[in-house]
Short mmCIF file of C-alpha atoms in Angstrom, two decimals:
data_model
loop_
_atom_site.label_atom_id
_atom_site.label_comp_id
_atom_site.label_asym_id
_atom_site.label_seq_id
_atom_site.Cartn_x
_atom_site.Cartn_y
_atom_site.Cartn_z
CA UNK A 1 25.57 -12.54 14.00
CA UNK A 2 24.19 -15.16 16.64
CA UNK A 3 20.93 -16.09 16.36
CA UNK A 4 21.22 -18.33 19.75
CA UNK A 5 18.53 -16.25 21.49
CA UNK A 6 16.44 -16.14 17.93
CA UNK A 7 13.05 -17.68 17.37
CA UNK A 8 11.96 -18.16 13.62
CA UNK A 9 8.05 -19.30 13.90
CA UNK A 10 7.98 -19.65 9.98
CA UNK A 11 8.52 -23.53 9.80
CA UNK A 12 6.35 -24.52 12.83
CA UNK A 13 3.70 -22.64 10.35
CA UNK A 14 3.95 -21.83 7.08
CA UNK A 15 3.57 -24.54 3.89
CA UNK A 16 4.94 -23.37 0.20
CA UNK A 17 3.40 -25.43 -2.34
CA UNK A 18 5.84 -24.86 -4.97
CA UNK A 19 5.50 -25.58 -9.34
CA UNK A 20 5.81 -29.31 -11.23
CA UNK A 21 9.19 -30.07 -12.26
CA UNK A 22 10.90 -33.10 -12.39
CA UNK A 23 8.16 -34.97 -11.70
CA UNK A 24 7.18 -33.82 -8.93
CA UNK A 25 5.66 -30.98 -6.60
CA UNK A 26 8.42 -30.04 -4.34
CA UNK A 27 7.19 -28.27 -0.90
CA UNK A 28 9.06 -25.93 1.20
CA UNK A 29 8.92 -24.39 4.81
CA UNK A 30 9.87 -20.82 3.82
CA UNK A 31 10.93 -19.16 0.47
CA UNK A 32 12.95 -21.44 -1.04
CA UNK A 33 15.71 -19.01 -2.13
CA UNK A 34 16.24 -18.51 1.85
CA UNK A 35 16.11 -22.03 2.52
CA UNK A 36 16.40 -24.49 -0.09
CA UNK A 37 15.27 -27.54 1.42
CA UNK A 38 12.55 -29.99 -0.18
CA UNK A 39 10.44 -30.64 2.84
CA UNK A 40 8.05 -33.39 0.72
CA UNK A 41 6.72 -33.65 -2.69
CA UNK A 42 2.95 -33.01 -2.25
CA UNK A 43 1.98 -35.06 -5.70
CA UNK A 44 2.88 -37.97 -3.44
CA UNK A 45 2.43 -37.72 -0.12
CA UNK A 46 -0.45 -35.14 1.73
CA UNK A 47 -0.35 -31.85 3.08
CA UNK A 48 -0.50 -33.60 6.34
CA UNK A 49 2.20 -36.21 5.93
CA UNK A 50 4.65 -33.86 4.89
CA UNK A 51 3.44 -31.10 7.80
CA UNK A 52 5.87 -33.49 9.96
CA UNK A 53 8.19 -34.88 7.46
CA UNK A 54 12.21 -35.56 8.59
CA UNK A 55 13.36 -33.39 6.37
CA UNK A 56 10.76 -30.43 8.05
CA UNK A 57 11.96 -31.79 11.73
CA UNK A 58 15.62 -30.91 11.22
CA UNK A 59 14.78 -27.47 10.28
CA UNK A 60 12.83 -26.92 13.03
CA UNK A 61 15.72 -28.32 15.36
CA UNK A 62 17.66 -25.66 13.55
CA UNK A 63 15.48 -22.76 14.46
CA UNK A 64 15.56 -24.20 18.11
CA UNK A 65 19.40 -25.08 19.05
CA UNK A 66 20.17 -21.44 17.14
CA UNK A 67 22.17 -22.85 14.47
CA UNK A 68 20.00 -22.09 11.60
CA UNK A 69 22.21 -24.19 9.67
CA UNK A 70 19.48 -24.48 6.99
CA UNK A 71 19.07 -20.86 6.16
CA UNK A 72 20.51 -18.00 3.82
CA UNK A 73 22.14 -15.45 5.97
CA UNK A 74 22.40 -12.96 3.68
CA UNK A 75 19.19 -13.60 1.24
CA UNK A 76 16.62 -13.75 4.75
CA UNK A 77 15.14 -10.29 5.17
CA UNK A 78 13.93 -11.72 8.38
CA UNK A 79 17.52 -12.15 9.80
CA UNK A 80 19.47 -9.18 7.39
CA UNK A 81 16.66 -6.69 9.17
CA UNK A 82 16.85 -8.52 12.68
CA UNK A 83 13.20 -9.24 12.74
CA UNK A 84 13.36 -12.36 13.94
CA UNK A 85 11.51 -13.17 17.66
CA UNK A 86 13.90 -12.78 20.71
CA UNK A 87 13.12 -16.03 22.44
CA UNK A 88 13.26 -14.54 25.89
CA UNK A 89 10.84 -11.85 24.83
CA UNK A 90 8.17 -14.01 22.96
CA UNK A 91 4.35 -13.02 23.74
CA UNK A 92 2.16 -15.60 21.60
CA UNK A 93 1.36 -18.28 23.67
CA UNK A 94 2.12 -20.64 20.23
CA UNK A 95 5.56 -19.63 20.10
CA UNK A 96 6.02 -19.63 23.81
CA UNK A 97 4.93 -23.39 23.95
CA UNK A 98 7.06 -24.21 21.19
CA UNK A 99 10.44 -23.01 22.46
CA UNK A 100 9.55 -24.12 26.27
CA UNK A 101 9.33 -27.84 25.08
CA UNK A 102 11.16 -28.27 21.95
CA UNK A 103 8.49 -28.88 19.88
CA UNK A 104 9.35 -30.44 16.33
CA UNK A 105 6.05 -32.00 15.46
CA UNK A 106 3.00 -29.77 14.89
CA UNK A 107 -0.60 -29.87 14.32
CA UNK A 108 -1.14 -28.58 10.92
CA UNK A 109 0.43 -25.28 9.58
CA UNK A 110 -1.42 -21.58 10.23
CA UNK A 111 -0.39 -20.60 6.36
CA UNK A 112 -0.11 -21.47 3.35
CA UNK A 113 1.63 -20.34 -0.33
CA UNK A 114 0.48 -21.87 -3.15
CA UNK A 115 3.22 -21.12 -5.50
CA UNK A 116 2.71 -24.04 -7.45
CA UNK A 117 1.16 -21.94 -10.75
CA UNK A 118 3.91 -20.07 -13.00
CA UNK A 119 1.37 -18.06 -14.99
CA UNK A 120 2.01 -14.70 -15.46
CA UNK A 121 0.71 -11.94 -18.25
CA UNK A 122 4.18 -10.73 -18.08
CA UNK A 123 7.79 -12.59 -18.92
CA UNK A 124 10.02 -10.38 -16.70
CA UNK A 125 14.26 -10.67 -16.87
CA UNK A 126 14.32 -11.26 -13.47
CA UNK A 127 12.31 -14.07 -13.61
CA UNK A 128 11.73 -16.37 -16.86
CA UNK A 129 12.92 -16.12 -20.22
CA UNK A 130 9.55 -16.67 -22.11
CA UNK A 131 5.83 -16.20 -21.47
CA UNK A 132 4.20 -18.99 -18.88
CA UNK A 133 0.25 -19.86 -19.00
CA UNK A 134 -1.07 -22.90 -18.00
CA UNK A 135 -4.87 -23.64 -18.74
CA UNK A 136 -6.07 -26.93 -19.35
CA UNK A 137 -4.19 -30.82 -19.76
CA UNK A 138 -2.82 -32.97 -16.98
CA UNK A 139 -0.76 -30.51 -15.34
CA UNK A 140 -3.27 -27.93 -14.77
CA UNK A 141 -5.56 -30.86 -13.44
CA UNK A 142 -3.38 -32.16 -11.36
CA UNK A 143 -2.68 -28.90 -9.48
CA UNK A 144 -6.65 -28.57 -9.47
CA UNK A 145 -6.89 -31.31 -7.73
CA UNK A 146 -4.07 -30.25 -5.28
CA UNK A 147 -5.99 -27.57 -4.23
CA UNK A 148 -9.05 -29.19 -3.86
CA UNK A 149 -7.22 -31.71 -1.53
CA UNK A 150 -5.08 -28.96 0.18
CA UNK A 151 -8.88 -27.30 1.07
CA UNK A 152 -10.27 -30.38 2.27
CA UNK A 153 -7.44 -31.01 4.68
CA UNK A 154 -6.02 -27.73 5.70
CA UNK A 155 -8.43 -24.55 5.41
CA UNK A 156 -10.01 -25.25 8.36
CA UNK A 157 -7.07 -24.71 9.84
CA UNK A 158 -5.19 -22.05 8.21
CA UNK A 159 -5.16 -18.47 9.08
CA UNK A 160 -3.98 -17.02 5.88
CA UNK A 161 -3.29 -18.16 2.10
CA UNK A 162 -0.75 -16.18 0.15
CA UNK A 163 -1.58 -16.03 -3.87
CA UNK A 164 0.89 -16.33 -5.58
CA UNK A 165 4.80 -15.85 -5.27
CA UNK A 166 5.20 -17.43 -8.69
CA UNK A 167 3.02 -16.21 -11.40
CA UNK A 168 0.09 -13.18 -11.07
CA UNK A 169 -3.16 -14.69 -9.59
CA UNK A 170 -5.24 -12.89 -11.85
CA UNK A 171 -3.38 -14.40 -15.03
CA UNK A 172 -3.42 -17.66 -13.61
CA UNK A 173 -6.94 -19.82 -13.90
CA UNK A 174 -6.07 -21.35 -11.24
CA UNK A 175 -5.96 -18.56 -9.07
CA UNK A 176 -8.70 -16.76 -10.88
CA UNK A 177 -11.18 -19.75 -9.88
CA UNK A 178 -10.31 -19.29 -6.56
CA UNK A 179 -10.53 -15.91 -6.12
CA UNK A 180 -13.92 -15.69 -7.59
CA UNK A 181 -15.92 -18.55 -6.30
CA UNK A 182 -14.70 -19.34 -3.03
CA UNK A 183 -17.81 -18.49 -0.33
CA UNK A 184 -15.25 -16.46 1.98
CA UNK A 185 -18.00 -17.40 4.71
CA UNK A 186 -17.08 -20.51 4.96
CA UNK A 187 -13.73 -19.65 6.77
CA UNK A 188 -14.33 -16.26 8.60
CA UNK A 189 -11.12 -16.33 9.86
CA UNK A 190 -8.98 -17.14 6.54
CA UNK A 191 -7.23 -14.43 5.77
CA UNK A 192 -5.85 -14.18 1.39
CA UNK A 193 -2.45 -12.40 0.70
CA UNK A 194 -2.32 -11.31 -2.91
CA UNK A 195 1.00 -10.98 -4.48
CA UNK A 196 1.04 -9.50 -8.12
CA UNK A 197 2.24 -7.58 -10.49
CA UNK A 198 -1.12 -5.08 -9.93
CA UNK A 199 -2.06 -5.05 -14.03
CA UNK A 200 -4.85 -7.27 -13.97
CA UNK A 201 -6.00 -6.18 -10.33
CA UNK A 202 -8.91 -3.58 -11.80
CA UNK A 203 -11.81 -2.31 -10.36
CA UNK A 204 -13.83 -4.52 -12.20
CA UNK A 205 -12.26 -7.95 -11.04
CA UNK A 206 -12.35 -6.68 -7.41
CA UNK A 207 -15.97 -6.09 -7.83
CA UNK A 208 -16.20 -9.94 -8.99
CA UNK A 209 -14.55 -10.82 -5.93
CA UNK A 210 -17.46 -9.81 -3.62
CA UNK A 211 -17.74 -13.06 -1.86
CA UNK A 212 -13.76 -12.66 -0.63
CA UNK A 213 -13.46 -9.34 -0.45
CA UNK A 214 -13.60 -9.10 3.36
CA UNK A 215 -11.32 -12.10 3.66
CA UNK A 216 -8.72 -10.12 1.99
CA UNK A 217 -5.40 -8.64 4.01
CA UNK A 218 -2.61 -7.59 2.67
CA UNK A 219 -1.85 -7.07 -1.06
CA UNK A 220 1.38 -6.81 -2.49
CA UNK A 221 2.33 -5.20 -5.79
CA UNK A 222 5.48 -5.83 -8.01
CA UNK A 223 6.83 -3.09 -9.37
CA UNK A 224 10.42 -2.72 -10.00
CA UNK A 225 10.17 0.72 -11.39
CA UNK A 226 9.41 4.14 -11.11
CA UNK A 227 9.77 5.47 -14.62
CA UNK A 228 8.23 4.22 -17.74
CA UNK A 229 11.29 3.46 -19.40
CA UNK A 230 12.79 1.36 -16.35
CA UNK A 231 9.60 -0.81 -16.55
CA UNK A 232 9.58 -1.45 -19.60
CA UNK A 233 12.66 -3.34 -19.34
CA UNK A 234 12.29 -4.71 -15.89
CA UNK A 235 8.59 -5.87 -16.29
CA UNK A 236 8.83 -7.18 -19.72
CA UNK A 237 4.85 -6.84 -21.59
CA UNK A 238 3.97 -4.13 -18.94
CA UNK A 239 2.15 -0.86 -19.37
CA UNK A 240 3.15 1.98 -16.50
CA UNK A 241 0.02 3.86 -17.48
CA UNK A 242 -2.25 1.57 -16.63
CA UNK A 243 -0.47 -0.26 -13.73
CA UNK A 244 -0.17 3.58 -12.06
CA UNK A 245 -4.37 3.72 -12.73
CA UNK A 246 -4.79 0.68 -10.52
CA UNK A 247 -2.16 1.27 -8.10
CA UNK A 248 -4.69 4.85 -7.49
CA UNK A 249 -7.72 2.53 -7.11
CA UNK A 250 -6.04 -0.11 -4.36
CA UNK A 251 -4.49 2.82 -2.21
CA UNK A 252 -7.95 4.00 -2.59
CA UNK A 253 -9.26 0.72 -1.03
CA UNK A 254 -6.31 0.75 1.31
CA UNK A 255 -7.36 4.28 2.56
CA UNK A 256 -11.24 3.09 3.35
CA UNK A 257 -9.99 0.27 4.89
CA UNK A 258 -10.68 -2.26 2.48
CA UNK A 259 -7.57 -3.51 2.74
CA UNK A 260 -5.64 -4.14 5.75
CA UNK A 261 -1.75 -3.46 4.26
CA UNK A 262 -0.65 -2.38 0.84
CA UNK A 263 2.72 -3.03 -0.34
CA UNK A 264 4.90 -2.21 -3.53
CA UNK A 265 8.03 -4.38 -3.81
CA UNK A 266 11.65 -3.44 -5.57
CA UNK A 267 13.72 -6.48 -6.73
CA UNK A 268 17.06 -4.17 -7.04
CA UNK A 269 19.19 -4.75 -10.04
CA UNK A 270 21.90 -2.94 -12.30
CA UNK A 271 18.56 -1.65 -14.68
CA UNK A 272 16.54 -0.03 -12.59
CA UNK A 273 18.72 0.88 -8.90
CA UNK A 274 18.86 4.41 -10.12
CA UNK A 275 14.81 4.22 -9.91
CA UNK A 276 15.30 3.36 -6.00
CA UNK A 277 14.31 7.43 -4.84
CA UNK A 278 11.78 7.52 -7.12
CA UNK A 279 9.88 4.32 -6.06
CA UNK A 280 10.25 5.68 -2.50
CA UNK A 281 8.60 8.97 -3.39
CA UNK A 282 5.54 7.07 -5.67
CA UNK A 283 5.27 4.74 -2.35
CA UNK A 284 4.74 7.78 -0.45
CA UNK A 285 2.47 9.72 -3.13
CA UNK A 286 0.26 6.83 -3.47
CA UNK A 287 -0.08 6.26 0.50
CA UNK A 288 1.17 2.73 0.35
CA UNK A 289 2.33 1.46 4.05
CA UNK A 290 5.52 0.25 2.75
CA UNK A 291 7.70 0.01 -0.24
CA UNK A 292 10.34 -3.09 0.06
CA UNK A 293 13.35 -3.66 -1.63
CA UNK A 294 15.29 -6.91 -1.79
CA UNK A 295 18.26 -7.76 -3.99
CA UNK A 296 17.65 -10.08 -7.27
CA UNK A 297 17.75 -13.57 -7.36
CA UNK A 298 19.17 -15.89 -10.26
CA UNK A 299 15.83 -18.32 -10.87
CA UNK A 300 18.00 -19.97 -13.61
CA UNK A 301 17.21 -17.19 -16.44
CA UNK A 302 20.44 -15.76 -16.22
CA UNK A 303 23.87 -17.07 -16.76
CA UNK A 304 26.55 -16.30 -14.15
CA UNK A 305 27.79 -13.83 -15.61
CA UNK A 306 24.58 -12.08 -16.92
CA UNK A 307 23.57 -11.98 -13.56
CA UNK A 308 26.87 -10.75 -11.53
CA UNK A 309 26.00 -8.02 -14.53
CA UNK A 310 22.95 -7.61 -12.47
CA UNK A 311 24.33 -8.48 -8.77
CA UNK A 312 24.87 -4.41 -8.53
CA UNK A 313 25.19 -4.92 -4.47
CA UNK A 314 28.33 -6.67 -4.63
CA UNK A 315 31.59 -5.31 -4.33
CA UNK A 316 33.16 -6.06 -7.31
CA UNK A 317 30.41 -4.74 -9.96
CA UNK A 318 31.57 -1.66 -11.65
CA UNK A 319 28.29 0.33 -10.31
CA UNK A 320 28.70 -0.75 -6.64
CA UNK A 321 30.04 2.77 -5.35
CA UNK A 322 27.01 4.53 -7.39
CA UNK A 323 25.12 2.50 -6.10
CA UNK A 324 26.29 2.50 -1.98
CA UNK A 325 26.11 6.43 -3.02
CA UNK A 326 22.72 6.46 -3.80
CA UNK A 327 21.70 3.96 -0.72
CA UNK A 328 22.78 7.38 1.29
CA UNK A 329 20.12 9.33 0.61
CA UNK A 330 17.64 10.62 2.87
CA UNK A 331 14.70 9.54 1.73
CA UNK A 332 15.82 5.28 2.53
CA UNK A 333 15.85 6.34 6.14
CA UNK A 334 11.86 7.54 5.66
CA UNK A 335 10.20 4.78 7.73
CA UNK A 336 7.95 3.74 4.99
CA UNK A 337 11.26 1.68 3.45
CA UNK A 338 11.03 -1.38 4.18
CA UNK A 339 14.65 -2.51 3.65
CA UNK A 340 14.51 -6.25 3.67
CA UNK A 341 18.20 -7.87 2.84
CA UNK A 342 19.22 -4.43 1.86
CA UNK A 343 19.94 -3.75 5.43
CA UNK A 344 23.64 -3.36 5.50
CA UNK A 345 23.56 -0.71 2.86
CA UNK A 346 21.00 1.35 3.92
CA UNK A 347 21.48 3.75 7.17
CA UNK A 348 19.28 4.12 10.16
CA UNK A 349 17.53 6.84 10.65
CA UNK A 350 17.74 8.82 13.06
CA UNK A 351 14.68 8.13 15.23
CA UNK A 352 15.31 4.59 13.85
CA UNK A 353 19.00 4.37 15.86
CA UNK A 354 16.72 5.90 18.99
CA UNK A 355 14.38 3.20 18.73
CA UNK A 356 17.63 0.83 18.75
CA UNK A 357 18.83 2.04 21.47
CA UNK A 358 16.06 2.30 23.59
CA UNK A 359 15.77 -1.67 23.21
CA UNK A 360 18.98 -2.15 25.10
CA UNK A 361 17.53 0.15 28.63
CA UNK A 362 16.58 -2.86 30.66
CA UNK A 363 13.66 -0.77 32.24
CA UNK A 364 12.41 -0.21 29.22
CA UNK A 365 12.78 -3.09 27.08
CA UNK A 366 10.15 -5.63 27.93
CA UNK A 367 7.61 -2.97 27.00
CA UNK A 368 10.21 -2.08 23.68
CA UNK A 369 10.21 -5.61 22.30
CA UNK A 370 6.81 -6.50 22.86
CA UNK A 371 5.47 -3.20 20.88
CA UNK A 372 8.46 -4.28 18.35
CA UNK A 373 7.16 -7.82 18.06
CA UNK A 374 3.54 -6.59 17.89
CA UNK A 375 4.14 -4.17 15.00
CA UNK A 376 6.70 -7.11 12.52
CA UNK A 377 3.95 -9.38 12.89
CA UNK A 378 1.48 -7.12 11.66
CA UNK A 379 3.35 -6.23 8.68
CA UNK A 380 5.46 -9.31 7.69
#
């Protein structure tokens, strides 16, 4: 696929402020499974400094000459779902700037992930191999202080924080701390993204967080499972009964408009693909606005060949026919699926393939791609 005509705005604004290791704090300009490059190690150099570090230029000259040469093909939802901008189509002024003169260098970025606390009430396969909780001692004060300098410098000019992609903010003190005392006043137009695993996230702690609560946007809840006995396995120290009990009370919030977009996500391996329909139907149930699935990643808790075991999309796993077979079900072309870098293996819909091809009648598609662009950006 050519992305010559693409436009990526992820690295002219989004910061991932990943965890400690090897003595340092390596930062990133998207997920780092999609594109694994160190943009700057933020335990020695500021948020600022490494906004416009080399390393952070030559992606962005990537994303501009169309090579991309820095990204995952086939682990970028973004570019496996063609969401990506069409750069003769763009309709933000930002981007439209950006593209017209080449722009590498940038003011400060629009959002930011702090992914930089592991700690998690659950130990899941998929992700670690024993229980993570950080609470006191150098490490947690250094990343205390992080934050502290990261909101100093760059909340003022953010438009949205995303907690967390690598623990469960409500585990984490970290995370806690900030979702409980931060006056959400004080930046009207900061918007948070929560990303957990939903156990923690009660009606009680949502209550403590009266002072964010109308700063919050989208939440996004990790799931893996539709069945007791599937999470169990896939979402090691978990209880179904009282994760479905607080899933009720957020699509509750979601349905008064407390929320602005409520997700559950799928990471699809070999234990729990045959849970796929069933997530779909739960998604629906529950009144979610999407369900997303995206296929596993090895975070280094696997060996290679426990996790080809796992790999159940590719073609050589003994599943991978059940598993194309049960991709052909109705219910993935509902448009509540989100299908991330699933894409190849699950079919349009119908209405979907209209939409498609409506894009391609000149006449029509200025109007096509702007409502297109409009609607991704609202639910990225």
């Amino acid at each position: 696929m050519s992305l010559k005509n693409k436009f990526c705005p992820r690295p002219f604004e989004y910061l991932e402020i990943n965890y400690p290791r090897q003595g340092k704090i390596p930062c990133y300009a998207c997920c780092p499974s999609t594109l694994p490059v160190e943009i700057g190690d933020i335990s020695r150099e500021s948020s600022l400094e490494m906004w416009n570090s080399p390393a952070l230029i030559k992606i962005r000259e990537s994303i501009l000459d169309g090579s991309y040469s820095y990204c995952d093909r086939d682990l970028c939802p973004e570019i496996k779902e063609d969401r990506l901008l069409d750069r003769n189509y763009l309709f933000d002024n930002f981007h439209k700037e950006i593209v017209k003169n080449h722009t590498t260098k940038m003011q400060a970025p629009k959002v930011i992930n702090f992914a930089n606390d592991r700690s998690c009430n659950l130990s899941c396969p998929s992700c670690r191999n024993e229980s993570i909780m950080l609470t006191d001692g150098d490490d947690y004060q250094q990343l205390e202080a992080i934050h502290q300098q990261i909101e100093k410098e760059l909340f003022p000019f953010l438009d949205k924080i995303i907690l967390c992609s690598a623990g469960d903010p409500f585990a984490s003190k970290l995370y806690r701390k900030l979702l409980l005392e931060m006056d959400g006043q004080r930046y009207p137009q900061l918007k948070i993204q929560i990303v957990s695993n939903g156990l923690l996230f009660t009606p009680e702690i949502w209550q403590k967080m009266e002072k964010i609560q109308n700063n919050i946007g989208d939440v996004y809840i990790s799931v893996d499972a539709s069945t007791p006995e599937v999470y169990s396995v896939v979402r090691r120290g978990g209880n179904f009964t009282d994760l479905l009990e607080n899933l009720k009370f957020l699509a509750a919030l979601r349905k008064k408009g407390a929320l602005q977009h409520l997700q559950l996500d799928f990471v699809v391996q070999k234990n729990n693909y045959h849970d796929m329909p069933g997530f779909i139907k739960l998604g629906k149930e529950l009144g979610v606005d999407r369900v997303f699935f995206q296929k596993i990643i090895n975070w280094g808790t696997y060996t290679e060949s426990e996790f080809l075991d796992q790999a159940i999309w590719m073609e050589q796993h003994p599943e991978h026919l059940q598993f194309k077979k049960l991709l052909s079900k109705k219910c993935f072309a509902d448009p509540i699926v989100k299908r991330g870098n699933l894409s190849e293996f699950i079919d349009l819909s119908l209405l979907q393939k209209l939409r498609k091809l409506l894009g391609k009648v000149k006449p029509l598609r200025h109007g096509y791609i702007k409502a297109r662009q409009l609607f991704y950006q609202q639910n990225r």
